[in-house]
Short mmCIF file of C-alpha atoms and ligand atoms in Angstrom, two decimals:
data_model
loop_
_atom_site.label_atom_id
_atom_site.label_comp_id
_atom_site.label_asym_id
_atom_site.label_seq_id
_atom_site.Cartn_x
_atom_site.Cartn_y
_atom_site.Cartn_z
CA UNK A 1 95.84 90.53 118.26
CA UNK A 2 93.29 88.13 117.93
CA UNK A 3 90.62 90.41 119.23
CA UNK A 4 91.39 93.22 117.13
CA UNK A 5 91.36 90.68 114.59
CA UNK A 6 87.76 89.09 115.40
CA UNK A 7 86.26 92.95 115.66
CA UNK A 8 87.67 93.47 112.41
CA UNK A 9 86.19 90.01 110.36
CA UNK A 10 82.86 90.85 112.33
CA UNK A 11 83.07 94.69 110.79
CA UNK A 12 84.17 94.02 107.27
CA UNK A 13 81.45 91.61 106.99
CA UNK A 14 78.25 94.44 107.97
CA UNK A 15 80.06 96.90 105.60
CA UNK A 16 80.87 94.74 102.53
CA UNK A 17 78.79 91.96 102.95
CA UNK A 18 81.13 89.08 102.09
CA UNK A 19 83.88 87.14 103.96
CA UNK A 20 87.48 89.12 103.68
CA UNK A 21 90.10 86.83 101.43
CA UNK A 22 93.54 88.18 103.60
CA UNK A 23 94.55 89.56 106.85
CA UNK A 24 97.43 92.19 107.62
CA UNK A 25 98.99 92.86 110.82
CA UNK A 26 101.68 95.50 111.72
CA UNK A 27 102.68 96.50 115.08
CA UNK A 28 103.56 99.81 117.01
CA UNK A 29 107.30 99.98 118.59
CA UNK A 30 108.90 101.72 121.91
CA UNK A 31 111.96 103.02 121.68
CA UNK A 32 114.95 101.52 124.10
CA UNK A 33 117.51 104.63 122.94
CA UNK A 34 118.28 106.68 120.29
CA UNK A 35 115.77 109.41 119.99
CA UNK A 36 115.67 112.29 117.10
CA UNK A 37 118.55 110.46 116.24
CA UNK A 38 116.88 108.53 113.12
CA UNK A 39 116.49 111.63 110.54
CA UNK A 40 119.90 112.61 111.37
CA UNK A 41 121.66 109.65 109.69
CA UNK A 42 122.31 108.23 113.33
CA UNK A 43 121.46 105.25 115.57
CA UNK A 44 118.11 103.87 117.53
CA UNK A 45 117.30 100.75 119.21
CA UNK A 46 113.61 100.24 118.94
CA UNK A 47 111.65 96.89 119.26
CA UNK A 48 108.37 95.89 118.08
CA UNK A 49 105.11 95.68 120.75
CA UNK A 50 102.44 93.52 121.39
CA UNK A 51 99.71 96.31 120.24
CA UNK A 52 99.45 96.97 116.34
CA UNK A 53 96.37 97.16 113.53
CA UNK A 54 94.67 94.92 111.75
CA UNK A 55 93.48 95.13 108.21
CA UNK A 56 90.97 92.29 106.62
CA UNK A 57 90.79 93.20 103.02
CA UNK A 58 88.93 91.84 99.41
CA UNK A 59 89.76 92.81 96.29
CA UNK A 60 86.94 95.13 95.15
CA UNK A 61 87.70 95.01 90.96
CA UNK A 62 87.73 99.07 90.95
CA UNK A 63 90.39 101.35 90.97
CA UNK A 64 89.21 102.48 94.13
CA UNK A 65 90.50 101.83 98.03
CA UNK A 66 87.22 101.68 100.41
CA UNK A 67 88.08 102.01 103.73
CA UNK A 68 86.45 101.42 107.16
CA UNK A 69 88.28 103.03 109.96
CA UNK A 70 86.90 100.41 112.96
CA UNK A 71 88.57 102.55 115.62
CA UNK A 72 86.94 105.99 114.40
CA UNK A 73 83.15 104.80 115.14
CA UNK A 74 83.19 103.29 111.90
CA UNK A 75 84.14 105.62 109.99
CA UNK A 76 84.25 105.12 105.87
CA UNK A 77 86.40 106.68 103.28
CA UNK A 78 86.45 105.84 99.50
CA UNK A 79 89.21 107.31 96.82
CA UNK A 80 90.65 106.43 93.56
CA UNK A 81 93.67 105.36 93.08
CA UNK A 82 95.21 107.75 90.51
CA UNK A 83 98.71 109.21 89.54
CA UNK A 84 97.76 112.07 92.45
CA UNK A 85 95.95 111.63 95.43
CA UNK A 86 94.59 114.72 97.20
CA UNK A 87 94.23 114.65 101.19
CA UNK A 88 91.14 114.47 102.61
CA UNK A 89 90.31 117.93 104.20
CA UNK A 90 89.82 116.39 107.35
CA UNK A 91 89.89 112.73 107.88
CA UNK A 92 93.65 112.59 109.12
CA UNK A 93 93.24 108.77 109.81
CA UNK A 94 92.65 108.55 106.06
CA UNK A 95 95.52 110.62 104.91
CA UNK A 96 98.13 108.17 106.23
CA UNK A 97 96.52 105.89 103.52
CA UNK A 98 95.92 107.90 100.85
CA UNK A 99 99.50 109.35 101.25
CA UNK A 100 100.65 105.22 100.99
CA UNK A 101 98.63 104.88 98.25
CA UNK A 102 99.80 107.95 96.26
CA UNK A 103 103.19 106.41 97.00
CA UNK A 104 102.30 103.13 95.75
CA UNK A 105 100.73 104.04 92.47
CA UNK A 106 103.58 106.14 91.59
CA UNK A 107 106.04 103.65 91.65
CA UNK A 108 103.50 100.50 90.48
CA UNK A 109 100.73 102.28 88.69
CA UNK A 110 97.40 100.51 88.06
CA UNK A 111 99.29 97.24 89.13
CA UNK A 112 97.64 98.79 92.35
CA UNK A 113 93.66 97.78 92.48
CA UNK A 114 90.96 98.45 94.45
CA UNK A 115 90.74 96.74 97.85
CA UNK A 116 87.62 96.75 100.59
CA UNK A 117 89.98 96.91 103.70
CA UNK A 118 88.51 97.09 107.78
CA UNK A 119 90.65 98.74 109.90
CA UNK A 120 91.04 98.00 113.81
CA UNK A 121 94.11 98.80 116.12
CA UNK A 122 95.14 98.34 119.87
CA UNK A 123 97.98 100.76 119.54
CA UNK A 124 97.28 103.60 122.65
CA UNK A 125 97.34 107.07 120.28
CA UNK A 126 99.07 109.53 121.20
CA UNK A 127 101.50 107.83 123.05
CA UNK A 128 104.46 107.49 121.15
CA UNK A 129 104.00 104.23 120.42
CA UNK A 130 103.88 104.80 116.77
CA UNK A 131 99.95 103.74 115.91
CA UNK A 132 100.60 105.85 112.62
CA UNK A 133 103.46 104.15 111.73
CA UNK A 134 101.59 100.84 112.15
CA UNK A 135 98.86 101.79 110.24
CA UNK A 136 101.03 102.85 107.40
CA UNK A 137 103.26 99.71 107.37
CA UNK A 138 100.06 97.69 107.82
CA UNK A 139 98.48 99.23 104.39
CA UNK A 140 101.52 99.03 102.42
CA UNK A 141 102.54 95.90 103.28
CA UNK A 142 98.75 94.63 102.68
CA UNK A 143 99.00 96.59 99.01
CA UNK A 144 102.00 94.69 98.36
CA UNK A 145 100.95 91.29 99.30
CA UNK A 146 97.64 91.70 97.92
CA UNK A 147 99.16 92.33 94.31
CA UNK A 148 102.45 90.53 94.57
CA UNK A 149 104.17 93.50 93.96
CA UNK A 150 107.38 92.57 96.45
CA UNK A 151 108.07 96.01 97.98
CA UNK A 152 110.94 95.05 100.38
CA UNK A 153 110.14 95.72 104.07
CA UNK A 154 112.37 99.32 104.06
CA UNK A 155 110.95 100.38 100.82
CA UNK A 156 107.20 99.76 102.67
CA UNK A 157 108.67 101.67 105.87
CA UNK A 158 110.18 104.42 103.84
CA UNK A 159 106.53 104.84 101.83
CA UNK A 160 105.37 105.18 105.33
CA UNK A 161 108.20 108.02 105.84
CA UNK A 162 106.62 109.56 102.90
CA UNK A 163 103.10 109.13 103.83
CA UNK A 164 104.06 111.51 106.89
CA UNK A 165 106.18 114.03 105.18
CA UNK A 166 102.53 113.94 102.94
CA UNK A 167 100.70 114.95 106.00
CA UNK A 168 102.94 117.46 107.26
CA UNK A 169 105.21 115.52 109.65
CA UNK A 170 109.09 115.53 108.74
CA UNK A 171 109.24 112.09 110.25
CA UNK A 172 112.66 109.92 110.52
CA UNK A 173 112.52 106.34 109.43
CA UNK A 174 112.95 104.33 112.94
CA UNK A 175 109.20 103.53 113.79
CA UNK A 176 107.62 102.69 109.88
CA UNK A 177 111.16 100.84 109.83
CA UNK A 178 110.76 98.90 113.27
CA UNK A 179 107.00 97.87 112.54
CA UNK A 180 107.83 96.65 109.25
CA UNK A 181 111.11 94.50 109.88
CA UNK A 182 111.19 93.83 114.17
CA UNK A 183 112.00 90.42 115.57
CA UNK A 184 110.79 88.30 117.74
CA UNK A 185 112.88 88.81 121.23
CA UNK A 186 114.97 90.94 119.46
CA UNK A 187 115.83 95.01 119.43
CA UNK A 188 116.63 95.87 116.19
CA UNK A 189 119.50 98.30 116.12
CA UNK A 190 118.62 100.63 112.63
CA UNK A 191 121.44 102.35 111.15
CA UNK A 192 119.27 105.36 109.67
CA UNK A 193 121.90 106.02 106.90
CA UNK A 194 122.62 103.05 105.49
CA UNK A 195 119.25 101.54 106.70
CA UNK A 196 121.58 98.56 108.02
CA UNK A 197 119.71 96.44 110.52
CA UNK A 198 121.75 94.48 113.56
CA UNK A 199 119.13 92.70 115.68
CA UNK A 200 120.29 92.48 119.27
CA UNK A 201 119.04 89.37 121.41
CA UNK A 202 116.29 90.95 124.52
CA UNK A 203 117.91 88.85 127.50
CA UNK A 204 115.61 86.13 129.01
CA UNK A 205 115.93 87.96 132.14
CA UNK A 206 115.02 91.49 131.48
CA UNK A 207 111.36 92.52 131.27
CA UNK A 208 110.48 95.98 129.16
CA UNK A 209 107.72 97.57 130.51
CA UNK A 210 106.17 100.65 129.09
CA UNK A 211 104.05 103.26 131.44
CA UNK A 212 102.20 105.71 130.29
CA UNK A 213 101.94 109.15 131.04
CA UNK A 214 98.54 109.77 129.10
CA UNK A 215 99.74 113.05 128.92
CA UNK A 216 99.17 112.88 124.81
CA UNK A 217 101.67 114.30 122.76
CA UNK A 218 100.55 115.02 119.58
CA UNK A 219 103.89 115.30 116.50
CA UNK A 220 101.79 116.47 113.56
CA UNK A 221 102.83 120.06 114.94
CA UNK A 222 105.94 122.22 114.65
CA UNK A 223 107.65 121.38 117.75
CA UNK A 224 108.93 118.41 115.61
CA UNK A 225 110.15 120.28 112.91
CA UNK A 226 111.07 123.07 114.58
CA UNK A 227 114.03 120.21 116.74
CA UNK A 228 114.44 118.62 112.91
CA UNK A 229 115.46 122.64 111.97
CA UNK A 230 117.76 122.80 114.37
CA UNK A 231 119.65 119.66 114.02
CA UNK A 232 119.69 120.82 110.14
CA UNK A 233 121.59 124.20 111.15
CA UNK A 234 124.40 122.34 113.58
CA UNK A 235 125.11 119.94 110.78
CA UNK A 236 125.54 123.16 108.07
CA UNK A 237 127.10 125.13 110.26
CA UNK A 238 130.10 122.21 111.15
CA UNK A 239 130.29 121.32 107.23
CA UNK A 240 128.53 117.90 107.50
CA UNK A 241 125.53 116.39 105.69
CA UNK A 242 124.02 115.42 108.57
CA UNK A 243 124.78 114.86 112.55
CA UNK A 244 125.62 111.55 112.24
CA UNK A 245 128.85 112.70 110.87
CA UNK A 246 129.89 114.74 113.56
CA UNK A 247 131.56 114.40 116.88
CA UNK A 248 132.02 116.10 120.57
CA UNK A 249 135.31 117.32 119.45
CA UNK A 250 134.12 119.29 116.05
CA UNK A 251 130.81 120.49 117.93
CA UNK A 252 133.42 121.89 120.58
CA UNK A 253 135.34 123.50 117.91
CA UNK A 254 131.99 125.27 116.71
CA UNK A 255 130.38 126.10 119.46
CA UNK A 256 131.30 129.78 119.30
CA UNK A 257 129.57 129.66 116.11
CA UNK A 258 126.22 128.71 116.87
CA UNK A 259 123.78 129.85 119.34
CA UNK A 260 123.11 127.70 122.75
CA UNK A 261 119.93 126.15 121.59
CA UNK A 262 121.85 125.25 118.46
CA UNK A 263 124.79 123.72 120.04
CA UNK A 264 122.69 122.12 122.90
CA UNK A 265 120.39 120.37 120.49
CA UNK A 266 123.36 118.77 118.33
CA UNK A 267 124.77 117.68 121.55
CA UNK A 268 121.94 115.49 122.52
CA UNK A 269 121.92 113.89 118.93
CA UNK A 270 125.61 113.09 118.75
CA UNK A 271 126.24 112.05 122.51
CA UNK A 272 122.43 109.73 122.42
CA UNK A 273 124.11 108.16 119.13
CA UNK A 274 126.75 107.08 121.01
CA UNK A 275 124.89 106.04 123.96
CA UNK A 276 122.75 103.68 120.95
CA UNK A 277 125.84 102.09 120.40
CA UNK A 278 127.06 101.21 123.85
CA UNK A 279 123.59 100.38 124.80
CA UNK A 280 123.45 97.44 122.00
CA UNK A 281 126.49 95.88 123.60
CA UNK A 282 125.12 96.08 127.34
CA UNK A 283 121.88 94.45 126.21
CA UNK A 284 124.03 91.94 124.26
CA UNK A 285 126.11 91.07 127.66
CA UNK A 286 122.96 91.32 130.15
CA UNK A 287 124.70 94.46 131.69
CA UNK A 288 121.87 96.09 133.48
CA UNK A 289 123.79 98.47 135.50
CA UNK A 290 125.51 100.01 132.02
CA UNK A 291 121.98 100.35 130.67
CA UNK A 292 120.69 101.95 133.56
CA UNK A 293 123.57 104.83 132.99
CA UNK A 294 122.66 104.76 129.43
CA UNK A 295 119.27 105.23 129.56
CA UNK A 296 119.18 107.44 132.09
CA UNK A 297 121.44 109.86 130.22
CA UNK A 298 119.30 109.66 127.60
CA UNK A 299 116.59 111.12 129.34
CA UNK A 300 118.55 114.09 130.97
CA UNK A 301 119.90 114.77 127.44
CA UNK A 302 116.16 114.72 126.23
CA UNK A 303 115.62 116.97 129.27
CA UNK A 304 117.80 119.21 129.22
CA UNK A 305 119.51 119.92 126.28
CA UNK A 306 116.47 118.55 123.64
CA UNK A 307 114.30 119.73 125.83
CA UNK A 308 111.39 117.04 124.04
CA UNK A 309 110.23 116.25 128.15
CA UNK A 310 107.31 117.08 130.00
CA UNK A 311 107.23 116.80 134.21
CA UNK A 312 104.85 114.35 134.15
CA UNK A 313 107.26 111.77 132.34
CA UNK A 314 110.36 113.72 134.46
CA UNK A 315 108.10 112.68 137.42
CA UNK A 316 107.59 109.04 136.06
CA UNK A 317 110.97 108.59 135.35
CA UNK A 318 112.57 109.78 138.88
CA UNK A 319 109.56 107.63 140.57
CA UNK A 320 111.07 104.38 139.04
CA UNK A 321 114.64 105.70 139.18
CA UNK A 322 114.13 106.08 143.91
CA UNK A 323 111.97 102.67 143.11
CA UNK A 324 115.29 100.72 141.88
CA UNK A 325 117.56 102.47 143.17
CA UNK A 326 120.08 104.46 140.58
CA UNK A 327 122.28 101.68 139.71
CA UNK A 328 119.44 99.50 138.31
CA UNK A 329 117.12 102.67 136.62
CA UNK A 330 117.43 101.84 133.04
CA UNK A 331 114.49 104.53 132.45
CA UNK A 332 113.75 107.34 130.42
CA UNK A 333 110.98 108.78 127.98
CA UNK A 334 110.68 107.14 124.71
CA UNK A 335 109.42 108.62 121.39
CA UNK A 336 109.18 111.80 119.67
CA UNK A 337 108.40 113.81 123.46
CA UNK A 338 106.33 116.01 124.76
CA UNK A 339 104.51 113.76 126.51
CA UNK A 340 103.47 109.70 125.79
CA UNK A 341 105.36 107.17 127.45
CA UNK A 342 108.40 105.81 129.93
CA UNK A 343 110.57 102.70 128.61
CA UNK A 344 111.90 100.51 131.52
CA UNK A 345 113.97 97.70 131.24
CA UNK A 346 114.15 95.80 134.86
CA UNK A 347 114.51 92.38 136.00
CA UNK A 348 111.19 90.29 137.00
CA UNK A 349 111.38 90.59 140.05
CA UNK A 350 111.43 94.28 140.36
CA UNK A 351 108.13 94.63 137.88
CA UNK A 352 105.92 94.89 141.11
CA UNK A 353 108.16 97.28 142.43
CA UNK A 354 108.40 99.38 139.73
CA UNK A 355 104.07 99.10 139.44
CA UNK A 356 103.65 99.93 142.68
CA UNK A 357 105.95 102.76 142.64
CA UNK A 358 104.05 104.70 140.05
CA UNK A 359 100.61 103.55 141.34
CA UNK A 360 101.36 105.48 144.58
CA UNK A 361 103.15 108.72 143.46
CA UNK A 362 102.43 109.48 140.47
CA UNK A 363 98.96 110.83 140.26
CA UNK A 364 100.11 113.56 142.79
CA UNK A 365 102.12 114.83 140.18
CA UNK A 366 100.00 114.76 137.44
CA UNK A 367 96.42 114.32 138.45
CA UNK A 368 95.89 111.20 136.08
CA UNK A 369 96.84 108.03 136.51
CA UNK A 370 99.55 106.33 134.45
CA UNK A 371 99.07 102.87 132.52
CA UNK A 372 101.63 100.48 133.16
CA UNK A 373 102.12 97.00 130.38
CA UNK A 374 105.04 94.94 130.15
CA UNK A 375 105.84 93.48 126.59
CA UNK A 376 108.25 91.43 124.48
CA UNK A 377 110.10 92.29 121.36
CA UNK A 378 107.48 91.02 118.27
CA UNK A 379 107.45 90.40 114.76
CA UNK A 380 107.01 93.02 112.39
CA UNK A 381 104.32 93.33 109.14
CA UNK A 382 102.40 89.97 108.76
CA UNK A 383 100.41 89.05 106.02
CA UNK A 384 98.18 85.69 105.70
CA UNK A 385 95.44 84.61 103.23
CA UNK A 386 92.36 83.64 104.78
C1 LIG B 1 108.88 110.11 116.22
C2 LIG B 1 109.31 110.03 114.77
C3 LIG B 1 110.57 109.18 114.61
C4 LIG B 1 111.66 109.63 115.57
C5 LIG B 1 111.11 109.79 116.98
C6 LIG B 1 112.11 110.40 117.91
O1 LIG B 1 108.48 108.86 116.68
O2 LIG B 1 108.28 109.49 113.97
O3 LIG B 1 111.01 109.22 113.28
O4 LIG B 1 112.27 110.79 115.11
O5 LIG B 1 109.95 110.58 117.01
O6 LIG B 1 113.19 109.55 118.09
#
C-alpha cells in the first residue's frame, strides 16, 4: 500500500498542481467458498487482500469529478455530476465511477461536489480478485467521507453492485461487500439476503495463498449472466424467490421438470451454500482436513456441474491437491471462473511445498507460468485526511 500510495501523491501533484487534502484505500478480496452463491440470496466466505487502490483526492469547488486513472498510462477523465450520468463510450475504467457517482447524486444530490481524485491500484486484473470492486468501494467510500454524507459500508458496496449492473455486469454483492467491510485476520461470512455479516477468526496457523493462473477471465460478458439466468429459472421453476430457499430434497422433486443444465447449475448453488456453512465452522475449530473436503468439493461442483473452470486452474488445483496429499488439499478456483486464480489454505510449513509444486508442473500444462502470493485477511475501505 504505501507504494501505490507514494505513486499516487507524486501523480496528483503533476496533474493538479497542489498537495491532495485525503487519502482512500479499498482492497480486492479472494474468495475461501461460496461462489455464484451471493446473487442467489445464499452464503460466501470471502476475506479482504493485501492488494487494493488508492485514491488521493482535493476538493475542486465544481460540480465536476476529474479523474486520473494512474494505472491506465495516466489516463484523465472529467464529468459532471448531474441527476444522469451517461457512460463513457469507451473508457470502461471510468464507467465504474461514473456509474458510483450517478448512484451517489441520486440519493444525495449536489451534497455531492467536485473532487480532483489520482487513481493507483496493485490489484492483478483480471484475476478474480475483484480490482473493480475495489475501485468502486474506494470512490464511494472517498465521496462519502469527503462530504460527510455517512453512507454505511453495505449501502457503499451495494452502489458498487449498481455501478456494475450500470456497466452491464449482473454482479452479486460478495466482493463490493468484502472490500468495503473485511477484517483484519478475519473471513467475513456474508449472508447475501439479509446482508448479515459473521466474521470468522483466520487461525494463526493456516496460511492463504493465492496462485494465479494468468489465464484472464474477463466477467463483463454473458457467460456471467447467462449462469445468473439459469439459477433464475431453477428458483421459478421450484416456486422460490431465489436458490437460497431451496434444498436437495425439492431440487430432487423437480428435476424431471427442468433440463440437465438447469438442474445441474442449481445443484452447485444449493450444495456450495451448504458447504459455506460447514466451512465457517472448520475454520472456526482449525479443522484443516474438513476444509480440504470442503473446498475441494467446491471446485468439482464449479467443474462439473457450474462448469465456471478452465484446465489450467483444474491443472493448478490437482498439482497442489498430489502436492499435499488429499486429506490436507483445501484448494479450489476462486471468483466468478473462467479463468483467474486458485485459493489455498495450508499450514506454513507446506507453503514451499505447495510453491514448488506449481513452479515445476504447471507451465507444461499451460505454457505460462503461474504467480504464487500468500496473504492475510485485511481491513476493508479506509479513509484518512492528509
Ligand atoms: C464475481 C461477482 C460476484 C460473485 C462471484 C462468484 O466475482 O462479482 O458477485 O458472484 O463472481 O462467486
Amino acid at each position: 500500500m504505501s507504494d501505490i500510495k507514494t505513486i499516487c501523491l507524486k501523480a496528483f501533484e503533476d496533474k493538479f498542481g497542489a498537495k491532495p487534502q485525503m487519502q482512500e484505500y479499498a482492497p480486492g478480496r479472494v474468495n475461501i467458498i461460496g461462489e455464484h452463491t451471493d446473487y442467489n440470496g445464499g452464503f460466501v466466505l470471502p476475506c479482504a487482500i493485501k492488494y487494493g487502490t488508492c485514491m488521493v483526492a482535493k476538493e475542486n469547488g465544481s460540480n465536476k469529478m476529474r479523474i486520473l486513472a494512474v494505472d491506465m498510462n495516466n489516463d484523465y477523465d472529467e464529468f459532471e455530476i448531474a441527476p444522469k450520468i451517461e457512460k463513457h463510450p469507451t473508457k470502461l475504467w471510468v464507467n465504474y465511477l461514473r456509474g458510483v457517482t450517478y448512484q451517489l447524486a441520486q440519493k444525495f444530490g449536489d451534497k455531492v461536489k467536485g473532487l480532483d481524485i489520482a487513481i493507483k491500484g496493485d490489484v492483478p486484473p483480471g484475476a478474480g480478485l475483484s480490482s473493480s470492486a475495489s475501485l468502486e468501494v474506494c470512490f464511494g467510500h472517498l465521496v462519502s467521507s469527503a462530504f460527510g454524507l455517512n453512507v454505511p459500508l453495505m449501502d457503499i458496496a451495494l452502489m458498487g453492485q449498481a455501478a456494475e449492473a450500470y456497466i452491464g455486469m449482473k454482479c452479486g454483492i460478495m466482493d463490493q461487500a468484502i472490500s468495503a467491510n473485511g477484517t483484519v485476520d478475519h473471513l467475513v461470512r456474508i449472508d447475501c439476503k439479509s446482508y448479515g455479516l459473521t466474521q470468522v477468526a483466520v487461525p494463526k496457523d493456516l496460511v492463504i495463498l493465492i496462485i494465479n493462473s494468468n489465464i484472464k477471465h474477463q466477467l463483463v460478458g454473458s457467460e456471467y449472466n447467462d449462469r445468473r439466468e439459469s439459477c433464475e429459472k431453477a428458483a421459478s421453476i421450484m416456486g422460490v424467490p431465489l436458490l437460497r430457499d431451496a434444498t436437495m430434497e425439492m431440487l430432487e422433486k423437480f428435476k424431471d421438470k427442468m433440463d440437465d443444465v438447469t438442474y445441474r447449475r442449481a445443484r452447485h448453488v444449493i450444495t456450495e451454500d451448504q458447504r459455506v456453512l460447514d466451512a465457517s465452522k472448520a475454520f472456526e475449530s482449525g479443522d484443516l482436513k474438513t476444509l480440504a473436503k470442503l473446498m475441494y468439493a467446491s471446485h468439482v461442483s464449479m467443474r462439473d456441474d457450474f462448469e465456471i473452470t478452465v484446465k489450467e486452474t483444474d491443472a493448478l488445483v490437482e498439482i497442489v491437491k498430489e502436492a499435499l496429499g488429499e486429506e490436507y488439499a483445501a484448494v479450489r478456483q476462486t471468483g466468478g471462473g473462467f479463468g483467474g486464480c486458485v485459493v489455498a489454505v495450508v499450514e506454513p510449513k507446506n507453503v514451499q511445498k505447495v510453491k514448488d509444486a506449481v513452479n515445476a508442473k504447471y507451465k507444461a500444462v499451460s505454457g505460462i507460468d503461474a504467480t504464487i502470493f500468500e496473504t492475510t485477511a485485511c481491513a476493508g475501505a479506509t479513509f484518512t485526511k492528509l
